[in-house]
Amino acid sequence: MSPPDVTAIPANPPRRALPLHRELDRVWRNGPGLWGQVTSVSHTTLGLRFMATAFVFFGIGGLLAMLIRAQLATPQSAFLDTALYNQIFTMHGSIMMFLFAIPMLEGLAMYLLPKMLGTRDLAFPRLSALGYWCYLLGGTILIAALLAGVAPADGWFMYTPLSGKTYSPGINADVWLLGVTFVEISALAAAIELMVSILRLRAPGMKLTQMPLFAWYILGTAAMMLAGFPPLILGSVLLEMERAFGWPFFDPERGGDPLLWQHLFWLFGHPEVYIIFLPAAGVLSTVIPVLCRTTIVGYGAIVAAILGMVFLSFGLWVHHMFTVGIPHLALAFFSAASMLVAVPTAVQIFAWIGTMWRGRPELKLPMLYILGFFFTFVMGGLTGVMLAVVPFNWQAHDTAFVTAHLHYVLIGGFVFPMLAGVTWWMPLMSGRRRIKGLGEAAFWLILIGFHGTFFLMHLTGLMGMPRRIPTYADNPEWMWLNLSSSFFGFVMTIGFALFTIDLILQAGFGKRSVRDPWQAPSLDWAMALPPPNYNFASLPGVELQKEGAGGAMLKLARGEGLLPGAPRGRREILVTSVGTARLEHVALLPFNTALPLVLALAICAFVLLMLAGFYALAPVALIPVTGLIWAWARRAVASVDAAPVEVAPGLLLPVHPEGGTTLTQSGLRCLLFADGTFFASLLFGLAFLSLVSPGPPLPAWGADQKVLLSALAGLSLLVTGGLGARWALGRVESGRPAGAALFGWVIVNLVALVALAALAAGLPDPTRHAGDAVRAALVAYVGLHITIAVLFSAFALDLARRGELAHGRAGALRNGWLWQGYTLAAAALATAALWAQEAAL
Amino acid sequence: MRQVGGMVWLGWLIAGPTAWAGAFSVAYGLHGLGCELGWPALDVGPLSLQRMAIALPSLAAILLCLVLLSRVKATLGPEAGLPRLGLWIGLIATLYTMAPVLVATSC
Ligand code: HEM
Ligand SMILES: [Cu+2]
């Protein structure tokens, strides 16, 4: 079937809106009561819940900030002792970064994107729910540790050796490593599904080059998350291995290097700042033109700026390590990249100013926050440039100046735009209008309080006050500045409290809002307020997209768009092509389920066992995790052929993509990309430890022929497995039985696992030297992948046995093949790396 | 004009910055390797082996960007605008970040 021309799709006949709403609502709504909330997989519900939870964590982090400011108000306060103070600033930083900022932007993007792109949900609704529960459970672990007095206390970047077993013997550091990694599952889940949704779920005919800018920003953010989080996760895993089993990755006595942690952390940590900034800028680029009654200036330049930022921000992590003795030349090119990344930021700021210049800015509440952003962020940028100058950095490093700069950038660049966004989309989220006056008062308190608090910290920093100190008895001259700073901190807190009260009042008691109250053009406003879970009664085609929110709203509600209603009782959405959004097929989304919660609980059990130090028992918890993922995948399989669906008069679309790419396949590719950066970071670790770090040389392995042979045997078995999978796929596609081929695939993978076990048995003790530890880590990585390959092949075999693999429904097999290929590549690279490490001796 | 697929277009879009990222990583890696193996002391013609090793990947990235720039219009037609900007980003970023190679002391 040739793809239908998206510009010439006939309209569906108009119907009465109310019955159509009832039909859809029956299929898409959440179940009743609390259980309905627990099982919901709706992006609207989960997006709101992500944001609400993030806001609660913001409150907790803010409370901790107030404790810090109370402590610093006088030189010798006895309010918090050093140990507790350390826990509090570490938790403040970690909560704000991992439990507030990232989840907040995930929530906003999850809530808005399907609405802006003209579809009914995200690509993997169950994954949204899984991400939420991992976030909530991981966050709860961190807060519980704080209440129990065993919170991490080594600063939010957890430098080794401070965070190693010698200096942090308790479980405090483990709480951070395990808890934050658990929460990062939600970041990866969100990144994958946002990326796939943007690339594959846009309304038909909405080209990439025409989609709302917000989607470009989130696409960039998602890509950065897929590349940025894996190094952090790797670092956390390695450090946890060192703490739990004594594998000395970061221990200089045994060939490790604390700098490896710093590299891995900042490889994540600097991009993190842009991960936070991009969605905030997305809000600005969405809101500014509407409030100025014009269109954005320089769409193409902004997309190019996003592109530049996404890449360049990965080239400057070393600027956080300027004081640790990096060679001059490397310093020079990281410095250059640090300055270069200012260009895309400047391009955007000029685009926003140009837009305001061209239009007629209206001083509504979101605009106040936008002006607050400009003022604050530009100052943060200036102090940032100062810090990028190497000699100044040596001066100001680790003083309150850095704290001040950091908050100008984070609060200016993220919190202000987010507050603008919240006030902007509140009518959509709550369906109600704001009560006048309160919001403005909150804004002024926050703005004045913020600048009062942090401007003064520049000065204390220049006077030499270090960051992270609880007392300063020898420098009583710092007191007045600190006292004033603390005073303004409380002003800001009152502002945030007022902001919260304003939101609650609006959601509870505001007057009903009219539809599209800002007269915004984008599709997120072309729906009822607050939006039903299905967003659109029918999906906008090219014509309706052109009409904008105002014109399309009624027609969509009357079912004149594509795929109206839910006549088959299924959750149906349209899947389109990556570039020009040609119609490809209809996808069926899953119904509400408790599976994500149960899976998150199973992962939580694993995390808790690790935390408690029951290392022998912890792997047992992975059995239910595996079983649940298996059940998860089983439910996604279509066991019978479904008839094509009429999307518009005379236009039939298949439910199974004929040889085309399924959503799951796109998702798996994203996952493999993240997995690949994880692996690349591990190889970087290996190279770094063997080449750059000083310390005792790696003692010889004594690897004999047996080891080499099992590596080669394992590799060739993996190749054979891949061939088996390919052969099976060919047979399934042509309708022949594939059981034997699939059976062979399973067996070959199992034997490969045995070969790897033989190799592992020949490894030297990983606690002997960091080089040995990396070696063991590589082997473990490959082992994990082969194990999953076994599961993939067994899953396909099981489907074949049940007769559920057929032409056009062989997605599970294709995915398995993709995994097999990745595993093979990783195994080959790992073998080469081991060989090179041995040869370098 | 030929219609190119979305993934191909995305590939063109990120080609420039990817070339930069590749050159940057390889240069950083070779820099570490060279310091370990004593390359700065070995001369190859006018430059030390160290500088050569670091400059070559950048040169390759620059050439790649130039070649692609000369083809982008013919391949992508009316959709060439953004990918062209992307290639310029790659080109300028490579020139700018790698310029210090010529002057700064190594290791
Ligand atoms: C609500 C107002 C806030 C106040 C009054 C505040 C105050 C502070 C203070 C005084 C410190 C320095 C602690 C020390 O060095 O002894 C600090 C550290 C920090 N803050 Fe905030 N902060 C606020 C909001 C935020 C937000 C919104 C973020 C991020 C999105 C954030 C991220 C951090 C980070 C990462 C650190 C460094 C922690 C460390 O040194 O390990 N803060 N904050
Ligand atoms: Cu940075």
XYZ file of C-alpha atoms in Angstrom, chain A residues 99 293 364 488 580 627 798 810:
8
model
C 13.969 15.330 42.549
C 0.738 39.067 19.717
C 0.389 39.655 32.094
C 15.945 37.983 51.986
C 7.270 14.723 6.946
C 9.167 -11.996 35.293
C 7.469 -18.821 23.320
C 7.061 -10.322 14.125
